[in-house]
Amino acid sequence: MSNIVLLISTTMQKEVISFYASNLVERKAPGVVFAAKLSDTAITLYKSGKLMFQGSGADREAARWGSAQIANTPKSSSIGAKGDVLPDGFASMSVLGSDETGTGDYFGPITVAAVYVPASKIELVNELGVKDSKMLTDDYMRRIAPDLRAACVHSVLILRNEKYNALQAKGYSQGKMKAMMHNKALGHTLSKITPEKPTHILIDQFAERGVYYNYLKNEQEIVRENVLLSTKAEQLHVSVATASILARAAFLKEMDRLSDLAGVELLKGASSKVDALAARIWRGQGEEFLRSITKWHFANTEKARKIK
């Protein structure tokens, strides 16, 4: 199915609405100001001035209004991404993407999200404010996350600190934990959308393909079909950018919960300020409590021990 997006002027927006008035359909999605349905094409106009055509007649209808097509997300090679080569037109395909956060933070969990964004919802998700999450603030991601959760089929997993520390003590590397979480989140999301299938699955790469699947060798169910791995995946498809935002929002919510338990706002990252805060919590609430809210094997633990 063709998926074409034009950016049109205010004057042309009025012309589009008038031209397709007899084909009007109701669309209550955020950001939509007008929608029409022809026998072979769906037309959606957004507040931003973006006009989207979907269906076998998309090329024909788009040609009525000009040729200023919005460029697709750049190819992986053009942004310095490493990993699998993505097919042409990947950014406009129906993709299930996954990403994680919290891996470098001493306090708090690891969270992983998998999100399915079909081609028909790409423009909607963009209108809801999605882009590379590294360009967004935590407050902004908290704000748009509820709309994204409502708009997209997804799965979010949280590996809390007690479980993380128990697995690490058994010899699990962080890479293995992440692989298991990605695989489970992807599997959950696939089960939610069945019998529909994504054109591809894109994982924000943290390990080479062989290493990733070696981590999963003992899992009963392993997601393998049409899986691609690439670094900088948030910039390659909106599904991964959305997954990154939902993972971050879940991480922030868990950090709020842990901060309430600790009686102090926990710091992100693993800096010397984190060491000092850990030492303070250790002095006030003891080692067992500190262990329950941290990734205990991080070097911050020994640094906090020395200054407590």
PDB file of C-alpha atoms in Angstrom:
ATOM      1  CA  MET A   1       0.000   0.000   0.000  1.00  0.00           C
ATOM      2  CA  SER A   2       1.359   3.422  -0.982  1.00  0.00           C
ATOM      3  CA  ASN A   3       1.752   5.975   1.788  1.00  0.00           C
ATOM      4  CA  ILE A   4       2.436   9.552   0.642  1.00  0.00           C
ATOM      5  CA  VAL A   5       2.624  12.683   2.803  1.00  0.00           C
ATOM      6  CA  LEU A   6       2.587  16.248   1.465  1.00  0.00           C
ATOM      7  CA  LEU A   7       3.072  19.484   3.378  1.00  0.00           C
ATOM      8  CA  ILE A   8       0.521  21.980   2.047  1.00  0.00           C
ATOM      9  CA  SER A   9      -0.357  25.635   2.613  1.00  0.00           C
ATOM     10  CA  THR A  10      -3.364  26.922   4.556  1.00  0.00           C
ATOM     11  CA  THR A  11      -5.019  27.948   1.296  1.00  0.00           C
ATOM     12  CA  MET A  12      -4.546  24.505  -0.208  1.00  0.00           C
ATOM     13  CA  GLN A  13      -5.876  22.880   2.965  1.00  0.00           C
ATOM     14  CA  LYS A  14      -9.190  24.657   2.360  1.00  0.00           C
ATOM     15  CA  GLU A  15      -9.180  23.481  -1.250  1.00  0.00           C
ATOM     16  CA  VAL A  16      -8.556  19.884  -0.175  1.00  0.00           C
ATOM     17  CA  ILE A  17     -11.443  19.988   2.307  1.00  0.00           C
ATOM     18  CA  SER A  18     -13.774  21.408  -0.328  1.00  0.00           C
ATOM     19  CA  PHE A  19     -12.655  18.947  -3.013  1.00  0.00           C
ATOM     20  CA  TYR A  20     -13.213  15.832  -0.862  1.00  0.00           C
ATOM     21  CA  ALA A  21     -16.219  17.140   1.108  1.00  0.00           C
ATOM     22  CA  SER A  22     -18.577  14.547  -0.391  1.00  0.00           C
ATOM     23  CA  ASN A  23     -16.219  11.770   0.768  1.00  0.00           C
ATOM     24  CA  LEU A  24     -15.968  13.005   4.362  1.00  0.00           C
ATOM     25  CA  VAL A  25     -15.493  10.407   7.103  1.00  0.00           C
ATOM     26  CA  GLU A  26     -15.206  10.927  10.847  1.00  0.00           C
ATOM     27  CA  ARG A  27     -11.725  10.574  12.375  1.00  0.00           C
ATOM     28  CA  LYS A  28     -11.345  11.411  16.070  1.00  0.00           C
ATOM     29  CA  ALA A  29      -7.602  10.814  16.179  1.00  0.00           C
ATOM     30  CA  PRO A  30      -5.495  13.602  17.751  1.00  0.00           C
ATOM     31  CA  GLY A  31      -4.310  16.232  15.287  1.00  0.00           C
ATOM     32  CA  VAL A  32      -6.730  15.272  12.505  1.00  0.00           C
ATOM     33  CA  VAL A  33      -8.732  18.179  11.060  1.00  0.00           C
ATOM     34  CA  PHE A  34     -10.266  16.405   8.060  1.00  0.00           C
ATOM     35  CA  ALA A  35     -10.516  12.878   6.674  1.00  0.00           C
ATOM     36  CA  ALA A  36     -12.024  11.422   3.516  1.00  0.00           C
ATOM     37  CA  LYS A  37     -12.309   7.932   2.057  1.00  0.00           C
ATOM     38  CA  LEU A  38     -12.375   7.056  -1.629  1.00  0.00           C
ATOM     39  CA  SER A  39     -12.790   3.541  -2.963  1.00  0.00           C
ATOM     40  CA  ASP A  40      -9.016   3.083  -3.186  1.00  0.00           C
ATOM     41  CA  THR A  41      -7.539   5.897  -1.070  1.00  0.00           C
ATOM     42  CA  ALA A  42      -7.765   7.244   2.459  1.00  0.00           C
ATOM     43  CA  ILE A  43      -7.009  10.966   2.811  1.00  0.00           C
ATOM     44  CA  THR A  44      -6.093  12.553   6.146  1.00  0.00           C
ATOM     45  CA  LEU A  45      -5.280  16.212   6.819  1.00  0.00           C
ATOM     46  CA  TYR A  46      -3.486  17.156  10.057  1.00  0.00           C
ATOM     47  CA  LYS A  47      -3.272  20.438  11.966  1.00  0.00           C
ATOM     48  CA  SER A  48       0.393  20.703  11.002  1.00  0.00           C
ATOM     49  CA  GLY A  49      -0.569  20.989   7.331  1.00  0.00           C
ATOM     50  CA  LYS A  50       0.533  17.454   6.506  1.00  0.00           C
ATOM     51  CA  LEU A  51      -1.749  15.702   4.031  1.00  0.00           C
ATOM     52  CA  MET A  52      -1.506  11.916   3.930  1.00  0.00           C
ATOM     53  CA  PHE A  53      -2.704   9.593   1.166  1.00  0.00           C
ATOM     54  CA  GLN A  54      -2.886   5.847   1.741  1.00  0.00           C
ATOM     55  CA  GLY A  55      -3.945   3.112  -0.642  1.00  0.00           C
ATOM     56  CA  SER A  56      -3.540   1.998  -4.225  1.00  0.00           C
ATOM     57  CA  GLY A  57      -4.731   5.386  -5.481  1.00  0.00           C
ATOM     58  CA  ALA A  58      -2.375   7.436  -3.306  1.00  0.00           C
ATOM     59  CA  ASP A  59      -0.079   8.435  -6.177  1.00  0.00           C
ATOM     60  CA  ARG A  60      -3.015   9.639  -8.277  1.00  0.00           C
ATOM     61  CA  GLU A  61      -4.607  11.715  -5.537  1.00  0.00           C
ATOM     62  CA  ALA A  62      -1.337  13.178  -4.270  1.00  0.00           C
ATOM     63  CA  ALA A  63      -0.515  14.329  -7.795  1.00  0.00           C
ATOM     64  CA  ARG A  64      -3.577  16.619  -7.675  1.00  0.00           C
ATOM     65  CA  TRP A  65      -1.986  18.688  -4.914  1.00  0.00           C
ATOM     66  CA  GLY A  66       1.681  18.955  -5.807  1.00  0.00           C
ATOM     67  CA  SER A  67       4.938  17.075  -5.477  1.00  0.00           C
ATOM     68  CA  ALA A  68       6.358  18.393  -2.195  1.00  0.00           C
ATOM     69  CA  GLN A  69       6.506  14.972  -0.628  1.00  0.00           C
ATOM     70  CA  ILE A  70       7.955  14.839   2.868  1.00  0.00           C
ATOM     71  CA  ALA A  71      11.194  12.879   2.868  1.00  0.00           C
ATOM     72  CA  ASN A  72      11.350   9.505   4.525  1.00  0.00           C
ATOM     73  CA  THR A  73      13.593   8.874   7.490  1.00  0.00           C
ATOM     74  CA  PRO A  74      17.194   8.654   6.233  1.00  0.00           C
ATOM     75  CA  LYS A  75      18.812   5.335   5.490  1.00  0.00           C
ATOM     76  CA  SER A  76      20.886   3.804   8.247  1.00  0.00           C
ATOM     77  CA  SER A  77      24.120   4.460   6.382  1.00  0.00           C
ATOM     78  CA  SER A  78      23.405   8.181   6.144  1.00  0.00           C
ATOM     79  CA  ILE A  79      23.098   8.618   9.925  1.00  0.00           C
ATOM     80  CA  GLY A  80      26.019   6.389  10.859  1.00  0.00           C
ATOM     81  CA  ALA A  81      23.928   3.498  12.133  1.00  0.00           C
ATOM     82  CA  LYS A  82      25.478   0.044  12.257  1.00  0.00           C
ATOM     83  CA  GLY A  83      23.758  -3.286  11.852  1.00  0.00           C
ATOM     84  CA  ASP A  84      21.425  -4.792   9.295  1.00  0.00           C
ATOM     85  CA  VAL A  85      20.785  -3.034   5.986  1.00  0.00           C
ATOM     86  CA  LEU A  86      17.199  -1.827   5.918  1.00  0.00           C
ATOM     87  CA  PRO A  87      15.022  -2.140   2.787  1.00  0.00           C
ATOM     88  CA  ASP A  88      14.158   0.937   0.739  1.00  0.00           C
ATOM     89  CA  GLY A  89      11.103   2.751   2.036  1.00  0.00           C
ATOM     90  CA  PHE A  90      11.525   1.210   5.473  1.00  0.00           C
ATOM     91  CA  ALA A  91      10.356   4.335   7.319  1.00  0.00           C
ATOM     92  CA  SER A  92       6.874   4.041   5.761  1.00  0.00           C
ATOM     93  CA  MET A  93       6.413   0.321   6.470  1.00  0.00           C
ATOM     94  CA  SER A  94       4.423  -1.374   9.235  1.00  0.00           C
ATOM     95  CA  VAL A  95       7.068  -2.094  11.857  1.00  0.00           C
ATOM     96  CA  LEU A  96       7.229  -3.496  15.376  1.00  0.00           C
ATOM     97  CA  GLY A  97      10.093  -1.734  17.160  1.00  0.00           C
ATOM     98  CA  SER A  98      11.741  -2.200  20.551  1.00  0.00           C
ATOM     99  CA  ASP A  99      14.104  -0.216  22.751  1.00  0.00           C
ATOM    100  CA  GLU A 100      15.250  -0.041  26.366  1.00  0.00           C
ATOM    101  CA  THR A 101      16.433   2.447  28.956  1.00  0.00           C
ATOM    102  CA  GLY A 102      17.867   2.512  32.462  1.00  0.00           C
ATOM    103  CA  THR A 103      20.876   0.355  31.658  1.00  0.00           C
ATOM    104  CA  GLY A 104      23.446   2.953  32.722  1.00  0.00           C
ATOM    105  CA  ASP A 105      21.617   4.239  35.790  1.00  0.00           C
ATOM    106  CA  TYR A 106      22.699   3.076  39.249  1.00  0.00           C
ATOM    107  CA  PHE A 107      19.291   3.746  40.740  1.00  0.00           C
ATOM    108  CA  GLY A 108      16.177   2.242  39.210  1.00  0.00           C
ATOM    109  CA  PRO A 109      15.206  -0.543  36.825  1.00  0.00           C
ATOM    110  CA  ILE A 110      15.783  -1.493  33.240  1.00  0.00           C
ATOM    111  CA  THR A 111      12.667  -0.974  31.157  1.00  0.00           C
ATOM    112  CA  VAL A 112      11.964  -2.300  27.667  1.00  0.00           C
ATOM    113  CA  ALA A 113       9.107  -1.373  25.362  1.00  0.00           C
ATOM    114  CA  ALA A 114       7.942  -2.901  22.092  1.00  0.00           C
ATOM    115  CA  VAL A 115       5.511  -0.883  19.954  1.00  0.00           C
ATOM    116  CA  TYR A 116       3.708  -1.742  16.724  1.00  0.00           C
ATOM    117  CA  VAL A 117       3.178   1.178  14.366  1.00  0.00           C
ATOM    118  CA  PRO A 118       1.394   0.117  11.170  1.00  0.00           C
ATOM    119  CA  ALA A 119       1.826   2.279   8.089  1.00  0.00           C
ATOM    120  CA  SER A 120      -1.648   3.702   8.631  1.00  0.00           C
ATOM    121  CA  LYS A 121      -0.605   5.197  11.999  1.00  0.00           C
ATOM    122  CA  ILE A 122       2.833   6.567  11.188  1.00  0.00           C
ATOM    123  CA  GLU A 123       1.601  10.084  10.553  1.00  0.00           C
ATOM    124  CA  LEU A 124      -0.656   9.993  13.619  1.00  0.00           C
ATOM    125  CA  VAL A 125       2.255   8.999  15.829  1.00  0.00           C
ATOM    126  CA  ASN A 126       4.366  11.768  14.357  1.00  0.00           C
ATOM    127  CA  GLU A 127       1.557  14.224  15.049  1.00  0.00           C
ATOM    128  CA  LEU A 128       1.492  13.083  18.669  1.00  0.00           C
ATOM    129  CA  GLY A 129       5.055  14.369  18.990  1.00  0.00           C
ATOM    130  CA  VAL A 130       7.371  11.429  18.404  1.00  0.00           C
ATOM    131  CA  LYS A 131      10.924  11.832  17.207  1.00  0.00           C
ATOM    132  CA  ASP A 132      14.267  10.520  18.398  1.00  0.00           C
ATOM    133  CA  SER A 133      13.727  10.401  22.173  1.00  0.00           C
ATOM    134  CA  LYS A 134      17.275  11.639  22.815  1.00  0.00           C
ATOM    135  CA  MET A 135      16.030  14.976  21.454  1.00  0.00           C
ATOM    136  CA  LEU A 136      13.112  15.076  23.922  1.00  0.00           C
ATOM    137  CA  THR A 137      13.013  16.032  27.592  1.00  0.00           C
ATOM    138  CA  ASP A 138      11.796  13.660  30.293  1.00  0.00           C
ATOM    139  CA  ASP A 139       8.847  15.950  31.037  1.00  0.00           C
ATOM    140  CA  TYR A 140       7.835  16.010  27.378  1.00  0.00           C
ATOM    141  CA  MET A 141       8.018  12.216  27.129  1.00  0.00           C
ATOM    142  CA  ARG A 142       5.895  11.834  30.258  1.00  0.00           C
ATOM    143  CA  ARG A 143       3.318  14.145  28.687  1.00  0.00           C
ATOM    144  CA  ILE A 144       2.959  12.408  25.321  1.00  0.00           C
ATOM    145  CA  ALA A 145       3.307   8.820  26.573  1.00  0.00           C
ATOM    146  CA  PRO A 146      -0.406   8.369  27.507  1.00  0.00           C
ATOM    147  CA  ASP A 147      -1.555   9.309  23.995  1.00  0.00           C
ATOM    148  CA  LEU A 148       1.031   6.992  22.452  1.00  0.00           C
ATOM    149  CA  ARG A 149      -0.035   4.112  24.681  1.00  0.00           C
ATOM    150  CA  ALA A 150      -3.652   4.697  23.640  1.00  0.00           C
ATOM    151  CA  ALA A 151      -2.771   4.925  19.936  1.00  0.00           C
ATOM    152  CA  CYS A 152      -0.425   1.940  19.551  1.00  0.00           C
ATOM    153  CA  VAL A 153      -0.403  -1.723  20.487  1.00  0.00           C
ATOM    154  CA  HIS A 154       2.554  -2.157  22.815  1.00  0.00           C
ATOM    155  CA  SER A 155       4.176  -4.068  25.646  1.00  0.00           C
ATOM    156  CA  VAL A 156       6.303  -2.525  28.410  1.00  0.00           C
ATOM    157  CA  LEU A 157       8.427  -4.620  30.749  1.00  0.00           C
ATOM    158  CA  ILE A 158      10.128  -3.461  33.956  1.00  0.00           C
ATOM    159  CA  LEU A 159      13.043  -5.357  35.500  1.00  0.00           C
ATOM    160  CA  ARG A 160      13.072  -4.032  39.051  1.00  0.00           C
ATOM    161  CA  ASN A 161      16.252  -3.895  41.081  1.00  0.00           C
ATOM    162  CA  GLU A 162      15.643  -6.888  43.326  1.00  0.00           C
ATOM    163  CA  LYS A 163      15.164  -9.159  40.304  1.00  0.00           C
ATOM    164  CA  TYR A 164      18.014  -7.511  38.414  1.00  0.00           C
ATOM    165  CA  ASN A 165      20.428  -8.096  41.298  1.00  0.00           C
ATOM    166  CA  ALA A 166      19.277 -11.703  41.710  1.00  0.00           C
ATOM    167  CA  LEU A 167      19.867 -12.445  38.027  1.00  0.00           C
ATOM    168  CA  GLN A 168      23.230 -10.690  38.075  1.00  0.00           C
ATOM    169  CA  ALA A 169      24.275 -12.781  41.082  1.00  0.00           C
ATOM    170  CA  LYS A 170      23.438 -15.910  39.056  1.00  0.00           C
ATOM    171  CA  GLY A 171      25.845 -14.812  36.343  1.00  0.00           C
ATOM    172  CA  TYR A 172      23.458 -13.112  33.932  1.00  0.00           C
ATOM    173  CA  SER A 173      25.085 -10.252  32.055  1.00  0.00           C
ATOM    174  CA  GLN A 174      23.146  -7.087  31.466  1.00  0.00           C
ATOM    175  CA  GLY A 175      23.165  -7.932  27.748  1.00  0.00           C
ATOM    176  CA  LYS A 176      21.444 -11.245  28.426  1.00  0.00           C
ATOM    177  CA  MET A 177      18.818  -9.586  30.598  1.00  0.00           C
ATOM    178  CA  LYS A 178      18.106  -7.011  27.901  1.00  0.00           C
ATOM    179  CA  ALA A 179      17.858  -9.666  25.191  1.00  0.00           C
ATOM    180  CA  MET A 180      15.377 -11.667  27.258  1.00  0.00           C
ATOM    181  CA  MET A 181      13.282  -8.553  27.875  1.00  0.00           C
ATOM    182  CA  HIS A 182      13.271  -7.472  24.228  1.00  0.00           C
ATOM    183  CA  ASN A 183      12.312 -10.967  23.117  1.00  0.00           C
ATOM    184  CA  LYS A 184       9.477 -11.180  25.647  1.00  0.00           C
ATOM    185  CA  ALA A 185       8.129  -7.687  24.879  1.00  0.00           C
ATOM    186  CA  LEU A 186       8.185  -8.397  21.140  1.00  0.00           C
ATOM    187  CA  GLY A 187       6.443 -11.729  21.673  1.00  0.00           C
ATOM    188  CA  HIS A 188       3.743 -10.135  23.819  1.00  0.00           C
ATOM    189  CA  THR A 189       3.073  -7.453  21.219  1.00  0.00           C
ATOM    190  CA  LEU A 190       2.956  -9.944  18.351  1.00  0.00           C
ATOM    191  CA  SER A 191       0.355 -11.960  20.251  1.00  0.00           C
ATOM    192  CA  LYS A 192      -1.743  -8.814  20.747  1.00  0.00           C
ATOM    193  CA  ILE A 193      -1.837  -7.944  17.032  1.00  0.00           C
ATOM    194  CA  THR A 194      -2.295 -11.479  15.671  1.00  0.00           C
ATOM    195  CA  PRO A 195      -3.338 -12.414  12.994  1.00  0.00           C
ATOM    196  CA  GLU A 196      -1.815  -9.194  11.675  1.00  0.00           C
ATOM    197  CA  LYS A 197       1.944  -9.285  11.227  1.00  0.00           C
ATOM    198  CA  PRO A 198       4.446  -6.446  10.936  1.00  0.00           C
ATOM    199  CA  THR A 199       6.391  -6.129   7.706  1.00  0.00           C
ATOM    200  CA  HIS A 200       9.542  -6.100   9.833  1.00  0.00           C
ATOM    201  CA  ILE A 201      10.677  -6.047  13.449  1.00  0.00           C
ATOM    202  CA  LEU A 202      13.411  -3.554  14.350  1.00  0.00           C
ATOM    203  CA  ILE A 203      15.438  -3.827  17.548  1.00  0.00           C
ATOM    204  CA  ASP A 204      17.651  -0.983  18.688  1.00  0.00           C
ATOM    205  CA  GLN A 205      20.893  -2.955  18.535  1.00  0.00           C
ATOM    206  CA  PHE A 206      22.946  -3.464  21.690  1.00  0.00           C
ATOM    207  CA  ALA A 207      24.640  -6.702  20.596  1.00  0.00           C
ATOM    208  CA  GLU A 208      25.622  -8.374  17.340  1.00  0.00           C
ATOM    209  CA  ARG A 209      22.957 -10.677  15.890  1.00  0.00           C
ATOM    210  CA  GLY A 210      24.795 -13.868  16.836  1.00  0.00           C
ATOM    211  CA  VAL A 211      25.408 -12.659  20.388  1.00  0.00           C
ATOM    212  CA  TYR A 212      21.800 -11.525  20.767  1.00  0.00           C
ATOM    213  CA  TYR A 213      20.391 -14.902  19.754  1.00  0.00           C
ATOM    214  CA  ASN A 214      22.977 -16.750  21.837  1.00  0.00           C
ATOM    215  CA  TYR A 215      21.603 -14.915  24.874  1.00  0.00           C
ATOM    216  CA  LEU A 216      18.188 -16.381  24.006  1.00  0.00           C
ATOM    217  CA  LYS A 217      19.245 -19.950  23.263  1.00  0.00           C
ATOM    218  CA  ASN A 218      17.491 -21.374  26.320  1.00  0.00           C
ATOM    219  CA  GLU A 219      14.245 -19.455  25.850  1.00  0.00           C
ATOM    220  CA  GLN A 220      11.165 -21.481  24.918  1.00  0.00           C
ATOM    221  CA  GLU A 221       9.904 -18.940  22.384  1.00  0.00           C
ATOM    222  CA  ILE A 222      12.269 -16.798  20.339  1.00  0.00           C
ATOM    223  CA  VAL A 223      11.116 -14.073  17.963  1.00  0.00           C
ATOM    224  CA  ARG A 224      13.119 -14.515  14.742  1.00  0.00           C
ATOM    225  CA  GLU A 225      10.891 -13.810  11.748  1.00  0.00           C
ATOM    226  CA  ASN A 226      11.741 -10.610   9.835  1.00  0.00           C
ATOM    227  CA  VAL A 227      13.895  -9.293  12.699  1.00  0.00           C
ATOM    228  CA  LEU A 228      16.375  -6.519  11.923  1.00  0.00           C
ATOM    229  CA  LEU A 229      18.909  -5.030  14.329  1.00  0.00           C
ATOM    230  CA  SER A 230      20.417  -1.568  13.963  1.00  0.00           C
ATOM    231  CA  THR A 231      22.002   1.067  16.131  1.00  0.00           C
ATOM    232  CA  LYS A 232      20.364   4.512  16.160  1.00  0.00           C
ATOM    233  CA  ALA A 233      17.103   2.745  15.373  1.00  0.00           C
ATOM    234  CA  GLU A 234      15.031   5.579  16.876  1.00  0.00           C
ATOM    235  CA  GLN A 235      16.001   7.603  13.835  1.00  0.00           C
ATOM    236  CA  LEU A 236      15.141   4.834  11.367  1.00  0.00           C
ATOM    237  CA  HIS A 237      11.518   4.109  12.231  1.00  0.00           C
ATOM    238  CA  VAL A 238       8.940   5.834  14.367  1.00  0.00           C
ATOM    239  CA  SER A 239       8.059   2.525  16.083  1.00  0.00           C
ATOM    240  CA  VAL A 240      11.449   2.416  17.824  1.00  0.00           C
ATOM    241  CA  ALA A 241      11.258   6.111  18.699  1.00  0.00           C
ATOM    242  CA  THR A 242       7.860   5.430  20.259  1.00  0.00           C
ATOM    243  CA  ALA A 243       9.212   2.397  22.099  1.00  0.00           C
ATOM    244  CA  SER A 244      12.038   4.520  23.455  1.00  0.00           C
ATOM    245  CA  ILE A 245       9.560   7.069  24.793  1.00  0.00           C
ATOM    246  CA  LEU A 246       7.319   4.457  26.436  1.00  0.00           C
ATOM    247  CA  ALA A 247      10.324   2.708  27.971  1.00  0.00           C
ATOM    248  CA  ARG A 248      11.579   6.028  29.329  1.00  0.00           C
ATOM    249  CA  ALA A 249       8.176   6.981  30.731  1.00  0.00           C
ATOM    250  CA  ALA A 250       7.994   3.638  32.551  1.00  0.00           C
ATOM    251  CA  PHE A 251      11.514   4.142  33.914  1.00  0.00           C
ATOM    252  CA  LEU A 252      10.635   7.626  35.175  1.00  0.00           C
ATOM    253  CA  LYS A 253       7.471   6.361  36.865  1.00  0.00           C
ATOM    254  CA  GLU A 254       9.445   3.658  38.648  1.00  0.00           C
ATOM    255  CA  MET A 255      12.063   6.222  39.689  1.00  0.00           C
ATOM    256  CA  ASP A 256       9.241   8.308  41.197  1.00  0.00           C
ATOM    257  CA  ARG A 257       8.084   5.285  43.187  1.00  0.00           C
ATOM    258  CA  LEU A 258      11.575   4.518  44.445  1.00  0.00           C
ATOM    259  CA  SER A 259      12.177   8.171  45.298  1.00  0.00           C
ATOM    260  CA  ASP A 260       9.055   8.129  47.476  1.00  0.00           C
ATOM    261  CA  LEU A 261      10.369   5.039  49.263  1.00  0.00           C
ATOM    262  CA  ALA A 262      13.784   6.609  49.759  1.00  0.00           C
ATOM    263  CA  GLY A 263      12.366   9.948  50.892  1.00  0.00           C
ATOM    264  CA  VAL A 264      14.635  11.778  48.463  1.00  0.00           C
ATOM    265  CA  GLU A 265      14.625  12.369  44.712  1.00  0.00           C
ATOM    266  CA  LEU A 266      16.895   9.741  43.214  1.00  0.00           C
ATOM    267  CA  LEU A 267      19.423  10.873  40.644  1.00  0.00           C
ATOM    268  CA  LYS A 268      19.767   9.391  37.186  1.00  0.00           C
ATOM    269  CA  GLY A 269      23.055   8.176  35.780  1.00  0.00           C
ATOM    270  CA  ALA A 270      26.128   6.964  37.690  1.00  0.00           C
ATOM    271  CA  SER A 271      28.063  10.119  38.577  1.00  0.00           C
ATOM    272  CA  SER A 272      29.939  11.164  41.708  1.00  0.00           C
ATOM    273  CA  LYS A 273      26.739  12.911  42.829  1.00  0.00           C
ATOM    274  CA  VAL A 274      25.044   9.520  42.637  1.00  0.00           C
ATOM    275  CA  ASP A 275      27.831   8.073  44.824  1.00  0.00           C
ATOM    276  CA  ALA A 276      27.226  10.758  47.446  1.00  0.00           C
ATOM    277  CA  LEU A 277      23.459  10.218  47.412  1.00  0.00           C
ATOM    278  CA  ALA A 278      23.927   6.448  47.710  1.00  0.00           C
ATOM    279  CA  ALA A 279      26.220   6.953  50.710  1.00  0.00           C
ATOM    280  CA  ARG A 280      23.609   9.187  52.330  1.00  0.00           C
ATOM    281  CA  ILE A 281      20.860   6.603  51.821  1.00  0.00           C
ATOM    282  CA  TRP A 282      23.185   3.849  53.077  1.00  0.00           C
ATOM    283  CA  ARG A 283      23.863   5.777  56.301  1.00  0.00           C
ATOM    284  CA  GLY A 284      20.198   6.555  56.854  1.00  0.00           C
ATOM    285  CA  GLN A 285      18.384   3.423  55.708  1.00  0.00           C
ATOM    286  CA  GLY A 286      20.979   0.681  55.580  1.00  0.00           C
ATOM    287  CA  GLU A 287      22.599  -1.553  53.038  1.00  0.00           C
ATOM    288  CA  GLU A 288      19.597  -3.800  52.403  1.00  0.00           C
ATOM    289  CA  PHE A 289      17.395  -0.879  51.406  1.00  0.00           C
ATOM    290  CA  LEU A 290      20.060   0.652  49.177  1.00  0.00           C
ATOM    291  CA  ARG A 291      20.561  -2.689  47.469  1.00  0.00           C
ATOM    292  CA  SER A 292      16.814  -2.908  46.771  1.00  0.00           C
ATOM    293  CA  ILE A 293      16.797   0.309  44.725  1.00  0.00           C
ATOM    294  CA  THR A 294      20.117   0.033  42.873  1.00  0.00           C
ATOM    295  CA  LYS A 295      22.082  -2.085  40.413  1.00  0.00           C
ATOM    296  CA  TRP A 296      24.309  -3.335  43.198  1.00  0.00           C
ATOM    297  CA  HIS A 297      27.231  -4.548  41.066  1.00  0.00           C
ATOM    298  CA  PHE A 298      27.906  -1.071  39.652  1.00  0.00           C
ATOM    299  CA  ALA A 299      31.131   0.588  40.803  1.00  0.00           C
ATOM    300  CA  ASN A 300      29.007   3.199  42.585  1.00  0.00           C
ATOM    301  CA  THR A 301      28.425   0.739  45.420  1.00  0.00           C
ATOM    302  CA  GLU A 302      32.084   0.564  46.424  1.00  0.00           C
ATOM    303  CA  LYS A 303      32.508   4.300  45.964  1.00  0.00           C
ATOM    304  CA  ALA A 304      29.514   4.921  48.251  1.00  0.00           C
ATOM    305  CA  ARG A 305      30.885   2.403  50.780  1.00  0.00           C
ATOM    306  CA  LYS A 306      34.110   4.404  51.061  1.00  0.00           C
ATOM    307  CA  ILE A 307      32.391   7.713  51.747  1.00  0.00           C
ATOM    308  CA  LYS A 308      29.449   6.652  53.876  1.00  0.00           C
TER     309      LYS A 308
END
